[in-house]
Coordinates of C-alpha atoms in Angstrom, one line a residue:
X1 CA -14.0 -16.1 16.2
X2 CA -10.2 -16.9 16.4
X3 CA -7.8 -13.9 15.8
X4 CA -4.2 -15.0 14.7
X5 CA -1.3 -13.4 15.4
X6 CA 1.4 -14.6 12.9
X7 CA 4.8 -13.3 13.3
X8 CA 6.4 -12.5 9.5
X9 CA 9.8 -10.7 11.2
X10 CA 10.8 -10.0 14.4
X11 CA 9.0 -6.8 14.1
X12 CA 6.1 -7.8 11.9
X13 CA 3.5 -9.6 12.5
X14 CA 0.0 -10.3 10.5
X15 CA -3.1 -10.0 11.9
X16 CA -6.1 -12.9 10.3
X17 CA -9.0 -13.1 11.9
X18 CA -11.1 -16.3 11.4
X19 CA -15.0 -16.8 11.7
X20 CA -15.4 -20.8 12.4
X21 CA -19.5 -20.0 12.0
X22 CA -20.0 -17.9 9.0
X23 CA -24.0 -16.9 7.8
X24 CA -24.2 -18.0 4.9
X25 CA -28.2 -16.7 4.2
X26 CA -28.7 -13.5 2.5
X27 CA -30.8 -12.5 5.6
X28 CA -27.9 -12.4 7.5
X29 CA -25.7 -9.8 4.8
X30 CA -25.6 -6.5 4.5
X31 CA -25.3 -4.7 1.9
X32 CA -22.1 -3.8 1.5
X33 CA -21.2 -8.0 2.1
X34 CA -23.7 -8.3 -0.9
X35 CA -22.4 -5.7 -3.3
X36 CA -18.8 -7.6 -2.1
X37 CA -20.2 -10.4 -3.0
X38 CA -21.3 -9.8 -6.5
X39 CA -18.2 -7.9 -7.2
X40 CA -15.9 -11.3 -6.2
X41 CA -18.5 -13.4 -8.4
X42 CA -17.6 -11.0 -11.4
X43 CA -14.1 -10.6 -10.9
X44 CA -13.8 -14.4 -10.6
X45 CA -15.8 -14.5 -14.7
X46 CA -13.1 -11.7 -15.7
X47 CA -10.0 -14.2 -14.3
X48 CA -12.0 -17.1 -16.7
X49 CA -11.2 -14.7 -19.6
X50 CA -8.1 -15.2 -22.1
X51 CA -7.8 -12.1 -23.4
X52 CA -9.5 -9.0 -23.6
X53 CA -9.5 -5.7 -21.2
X54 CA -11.5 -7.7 -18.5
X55 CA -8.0 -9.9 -18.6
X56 CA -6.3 -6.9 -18.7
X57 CA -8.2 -5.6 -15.8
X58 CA -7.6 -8.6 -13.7
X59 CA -3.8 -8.5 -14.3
X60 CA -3.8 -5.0 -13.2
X61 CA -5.8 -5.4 -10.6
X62 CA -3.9 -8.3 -9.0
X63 CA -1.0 -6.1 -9.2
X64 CA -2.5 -3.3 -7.2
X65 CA -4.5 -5.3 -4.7
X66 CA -0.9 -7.3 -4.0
X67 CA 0.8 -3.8 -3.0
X68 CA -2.3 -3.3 -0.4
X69 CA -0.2 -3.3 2.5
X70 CA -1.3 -7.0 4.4
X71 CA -1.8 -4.7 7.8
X72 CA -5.2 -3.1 5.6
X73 CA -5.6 -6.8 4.8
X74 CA -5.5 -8.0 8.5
X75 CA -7.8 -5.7 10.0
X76 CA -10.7 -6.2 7.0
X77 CA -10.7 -9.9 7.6
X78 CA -12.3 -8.8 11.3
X79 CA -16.1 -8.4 11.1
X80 CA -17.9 -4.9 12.1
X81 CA -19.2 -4.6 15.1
X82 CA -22.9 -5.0 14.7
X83 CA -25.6 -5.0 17.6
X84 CA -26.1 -8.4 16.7
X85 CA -22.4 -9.4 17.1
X86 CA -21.7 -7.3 20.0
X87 CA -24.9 -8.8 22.1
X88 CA -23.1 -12.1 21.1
X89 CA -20.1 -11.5 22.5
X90 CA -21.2 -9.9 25.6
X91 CA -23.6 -12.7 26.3
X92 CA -20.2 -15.2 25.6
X93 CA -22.0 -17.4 22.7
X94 CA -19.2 -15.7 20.4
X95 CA -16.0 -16.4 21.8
X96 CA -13.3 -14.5 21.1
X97 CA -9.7 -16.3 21.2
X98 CA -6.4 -15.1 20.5
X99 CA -4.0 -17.5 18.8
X100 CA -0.3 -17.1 18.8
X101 CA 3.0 -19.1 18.7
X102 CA 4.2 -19.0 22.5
X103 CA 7.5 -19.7 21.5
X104 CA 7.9 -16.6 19.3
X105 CA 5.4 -14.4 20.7
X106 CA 5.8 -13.9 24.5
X107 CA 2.2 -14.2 26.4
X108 CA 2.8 -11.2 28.5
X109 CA 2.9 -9.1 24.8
X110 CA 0.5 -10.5 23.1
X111 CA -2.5 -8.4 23.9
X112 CA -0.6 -5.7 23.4
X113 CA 0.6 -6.5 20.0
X114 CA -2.8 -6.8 19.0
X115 CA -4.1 -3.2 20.3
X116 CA -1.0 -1.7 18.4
X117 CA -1.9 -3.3 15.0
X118 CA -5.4 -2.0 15.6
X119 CA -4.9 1.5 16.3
X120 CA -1.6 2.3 14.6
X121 CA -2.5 3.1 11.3
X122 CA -6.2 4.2 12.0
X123 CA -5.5 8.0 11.3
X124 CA -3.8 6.6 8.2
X125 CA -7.0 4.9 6.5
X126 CA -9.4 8.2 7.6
X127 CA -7.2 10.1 5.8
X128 CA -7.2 8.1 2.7
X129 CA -11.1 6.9 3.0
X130 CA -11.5 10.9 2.8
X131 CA -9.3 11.5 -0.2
X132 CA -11.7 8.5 -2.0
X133 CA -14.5 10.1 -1.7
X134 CA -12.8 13.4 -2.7
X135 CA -11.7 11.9 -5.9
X136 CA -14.5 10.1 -6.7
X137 CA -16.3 12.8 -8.9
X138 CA -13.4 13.6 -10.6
X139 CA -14.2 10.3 -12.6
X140 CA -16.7 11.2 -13.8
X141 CA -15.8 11.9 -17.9
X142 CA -15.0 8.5 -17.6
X143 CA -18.3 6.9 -17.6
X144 CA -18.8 8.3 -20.9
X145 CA -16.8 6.0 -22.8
X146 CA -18.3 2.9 -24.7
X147 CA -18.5 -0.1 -23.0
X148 CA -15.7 0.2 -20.6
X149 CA -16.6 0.6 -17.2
X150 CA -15.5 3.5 -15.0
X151 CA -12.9 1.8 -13.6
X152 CA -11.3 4.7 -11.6
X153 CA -14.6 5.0 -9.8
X154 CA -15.1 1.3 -8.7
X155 CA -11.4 1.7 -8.0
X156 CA -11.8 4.8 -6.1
X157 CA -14.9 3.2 -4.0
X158 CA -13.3 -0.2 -3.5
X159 CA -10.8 1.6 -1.2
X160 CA -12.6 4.1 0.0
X161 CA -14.9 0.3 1.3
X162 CA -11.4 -1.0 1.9
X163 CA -10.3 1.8 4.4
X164 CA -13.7 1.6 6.0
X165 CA -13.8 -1.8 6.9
X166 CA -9.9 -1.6 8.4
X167 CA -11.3 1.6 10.5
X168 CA -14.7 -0.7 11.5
X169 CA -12.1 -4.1 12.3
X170 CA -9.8 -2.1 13.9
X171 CA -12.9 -0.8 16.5
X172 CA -14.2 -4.1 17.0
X173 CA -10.5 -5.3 18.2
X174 CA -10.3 -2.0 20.2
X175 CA -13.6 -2.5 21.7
X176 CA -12.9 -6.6 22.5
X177 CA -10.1 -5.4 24.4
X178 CA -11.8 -2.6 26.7
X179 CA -14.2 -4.9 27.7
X180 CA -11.7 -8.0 28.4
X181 CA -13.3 -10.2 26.0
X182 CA -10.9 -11.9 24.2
X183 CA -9.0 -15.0 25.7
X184 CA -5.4 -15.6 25.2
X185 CA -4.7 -18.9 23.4
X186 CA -0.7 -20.0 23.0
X187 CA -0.7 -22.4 20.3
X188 CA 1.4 -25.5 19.9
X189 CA 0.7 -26.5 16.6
X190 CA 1.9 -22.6 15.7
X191 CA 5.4 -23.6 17.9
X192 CA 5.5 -26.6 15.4
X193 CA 5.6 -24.6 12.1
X194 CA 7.8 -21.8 12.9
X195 CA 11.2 -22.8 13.5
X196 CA 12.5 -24.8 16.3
X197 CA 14.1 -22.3 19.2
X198 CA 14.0 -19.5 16.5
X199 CA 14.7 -15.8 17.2
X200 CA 11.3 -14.2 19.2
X201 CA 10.0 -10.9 17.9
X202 CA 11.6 -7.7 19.1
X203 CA 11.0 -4.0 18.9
X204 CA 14.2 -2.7 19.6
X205 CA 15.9 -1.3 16.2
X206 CA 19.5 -2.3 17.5
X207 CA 18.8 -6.0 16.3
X208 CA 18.6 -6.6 13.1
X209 CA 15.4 -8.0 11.7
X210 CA 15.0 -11.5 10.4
X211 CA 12.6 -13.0 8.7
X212 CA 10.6 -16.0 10.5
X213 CA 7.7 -17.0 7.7
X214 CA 8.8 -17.9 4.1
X215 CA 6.9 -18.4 0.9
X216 CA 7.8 -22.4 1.5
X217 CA 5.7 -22.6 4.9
X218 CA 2.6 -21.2 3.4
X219 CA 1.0 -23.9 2.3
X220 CA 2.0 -25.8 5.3
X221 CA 0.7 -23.0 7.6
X222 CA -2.7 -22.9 5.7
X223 CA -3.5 -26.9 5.6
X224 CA -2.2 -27.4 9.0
X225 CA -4.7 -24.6 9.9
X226 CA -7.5 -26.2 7.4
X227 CA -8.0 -21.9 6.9
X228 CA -7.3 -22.4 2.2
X229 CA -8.3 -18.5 2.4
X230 CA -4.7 -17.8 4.7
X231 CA -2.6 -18.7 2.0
X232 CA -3.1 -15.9 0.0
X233 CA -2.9 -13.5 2.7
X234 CA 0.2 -15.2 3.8
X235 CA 1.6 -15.3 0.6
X236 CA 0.6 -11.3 -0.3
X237 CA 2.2 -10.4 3.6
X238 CA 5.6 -12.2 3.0
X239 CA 6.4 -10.8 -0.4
X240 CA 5.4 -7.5 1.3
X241 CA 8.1 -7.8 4.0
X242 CA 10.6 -9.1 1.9
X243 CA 10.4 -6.4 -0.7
X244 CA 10.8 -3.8 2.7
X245 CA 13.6 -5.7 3.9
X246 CA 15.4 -5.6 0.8
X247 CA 14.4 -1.7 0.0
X248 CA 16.0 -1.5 3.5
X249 CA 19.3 -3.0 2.5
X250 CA 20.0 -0.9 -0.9
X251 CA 19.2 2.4 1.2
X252 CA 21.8 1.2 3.7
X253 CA 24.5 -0.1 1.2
X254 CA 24.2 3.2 -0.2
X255 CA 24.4 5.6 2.7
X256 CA 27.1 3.5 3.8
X257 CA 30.7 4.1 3.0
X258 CA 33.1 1.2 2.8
X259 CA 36.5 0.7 4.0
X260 CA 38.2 2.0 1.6
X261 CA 36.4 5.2 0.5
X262 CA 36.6 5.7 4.4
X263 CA 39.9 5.7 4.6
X264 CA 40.6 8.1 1.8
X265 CA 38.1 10.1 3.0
X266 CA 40.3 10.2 6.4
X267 CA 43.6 11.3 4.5
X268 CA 42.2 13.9 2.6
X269 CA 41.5 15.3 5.9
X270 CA 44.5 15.1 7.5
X271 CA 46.3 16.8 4.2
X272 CA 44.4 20.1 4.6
X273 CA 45.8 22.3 6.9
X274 CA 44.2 23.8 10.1
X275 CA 43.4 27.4 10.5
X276 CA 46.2 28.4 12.8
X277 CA 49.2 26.4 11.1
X278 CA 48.7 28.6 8.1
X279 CA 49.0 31.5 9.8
X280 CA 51.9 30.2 11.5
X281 CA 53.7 29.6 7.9
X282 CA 52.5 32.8 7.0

């Protein structure tokens, strides 16, 4: 298994983890990879459809799974740590490598950056894999209705899967780490696609974040790779940071007075008299 680090900003970065041998016999899925799987083969008949509320169910959808922040997306792209997998990787026929741009990401920091993004939002997706299963019988009336599905309930129990899997991902990193399993792995070929003697990645909130992956790379990041699946998570990740970088901007712009208001704001000021001097007059 090969674990990317791919730097969006200089203070984001995505986490993809890709599995070069993948089981492809039922024997080898559980269920819940089974019930995913059916789910995807359906999904993919609904996208097929021209109109209809399976179309409209798909445009939704798209819309909602594309504000599923790509962290969530990162850590469910890493496989649960089964006995199986775990004997694996102890016994070293499962590799585990880190891959990262040197140039961006320094080598010293990179094992580090991967612990963060698997622990820092773990208390986030308990929270929300609890409120799931809270709301879950609330949707209930729903599966009255005619021929429409319950929709809020496979909704509710995607995510409530979702958070699981980020919780189970985020372990498996976690775990890889206590036990010194995972082998650094700088990559040229990641130098070569971000930009030449770019800015590195930085955590200090003095300097101003930049972006360092754009929409235009993907493709190129994702053939280079030969990993097709990447570009969508790429894709999903950038549009993600983009959109918080230019929240980020507005908020500023408008907390921010300009030079002018700040300067009338500074004779108004001096125009009111202190305390004392108008008892003086007086």
């Amino acid at each position: 298994m090969r674990i990317y680090l791919l730097p969006l900003s200089t203070r984001r970065t995505l986490l993809y983890a890709h599995r070069v041998h993948i089981p492809t016999t039922d024997t080898n899925q559980n269920i819940a990879d089974k019930i995913v799987g059916f789910a995807a083969k359906k999904w993919a008949e609904y996208e097929k459809k021209e109109s209809g509320w399976q179309r409209k169910l798909v445009d939704y959808g798209n819309h909602a799974f594309r504000r599923i922040p790509y962290e969530e997306w990162g850590l469910k792209s890493i496989p649960p740590l089964s006995k199986r997998r775990r004997a694996e990787e102890l016994g070293g026929q499962d590799d585990v490598e880190l891959v990262f741009p040197g140039a961006t990401i320094p080598a010293h920091r990179a094992q580090s950056i991967l612990k963060t993004l698997a622990t820092e939002r773990e208390s986030l997706h308990r929270k929300r894999l609890m409120l799931s299963f809270v709301a879950m019988p609330f949707t209930a009336p729903v599966a009255i209705l005619p021929v429409i599905p319950n929709i809020p309930f496979f909704y509710l129990a995607y995510r409530a899967w979702s958070h699981w899997r980020a919780i189970s991902g985020g372990k498996h990193v976690q775990w890889l780490l206590e036990n010194k399993l995972i082998k650094d792995k700088p990559s040229e070929t990641l130098d070569h696609l971000y930009i030449k003697d770019g800015p590195t990645i930085s955590d200090s909130l003095d300097v101003k974040e930049q972006i360092l992956l754009t929409q235009r790379q993907v493709r190129n990041f994702s053939d280079t790779l030969n990993i097709p699946e990447l570009e969508v998570e790429l894709e999903r990740a950038i549009w993600q940071v983009e959109q918080a970088l230019q929240k980020g901007e507005e908020a500023a712009k408008v907390h921010v007075p300009s030079p002018s208001e700040k300067s009338k704001d500074d004779g108004k000021e001096k125009d009111v008299p202190e305390v004392g001097e108008k008892e003086k007059k007086e």
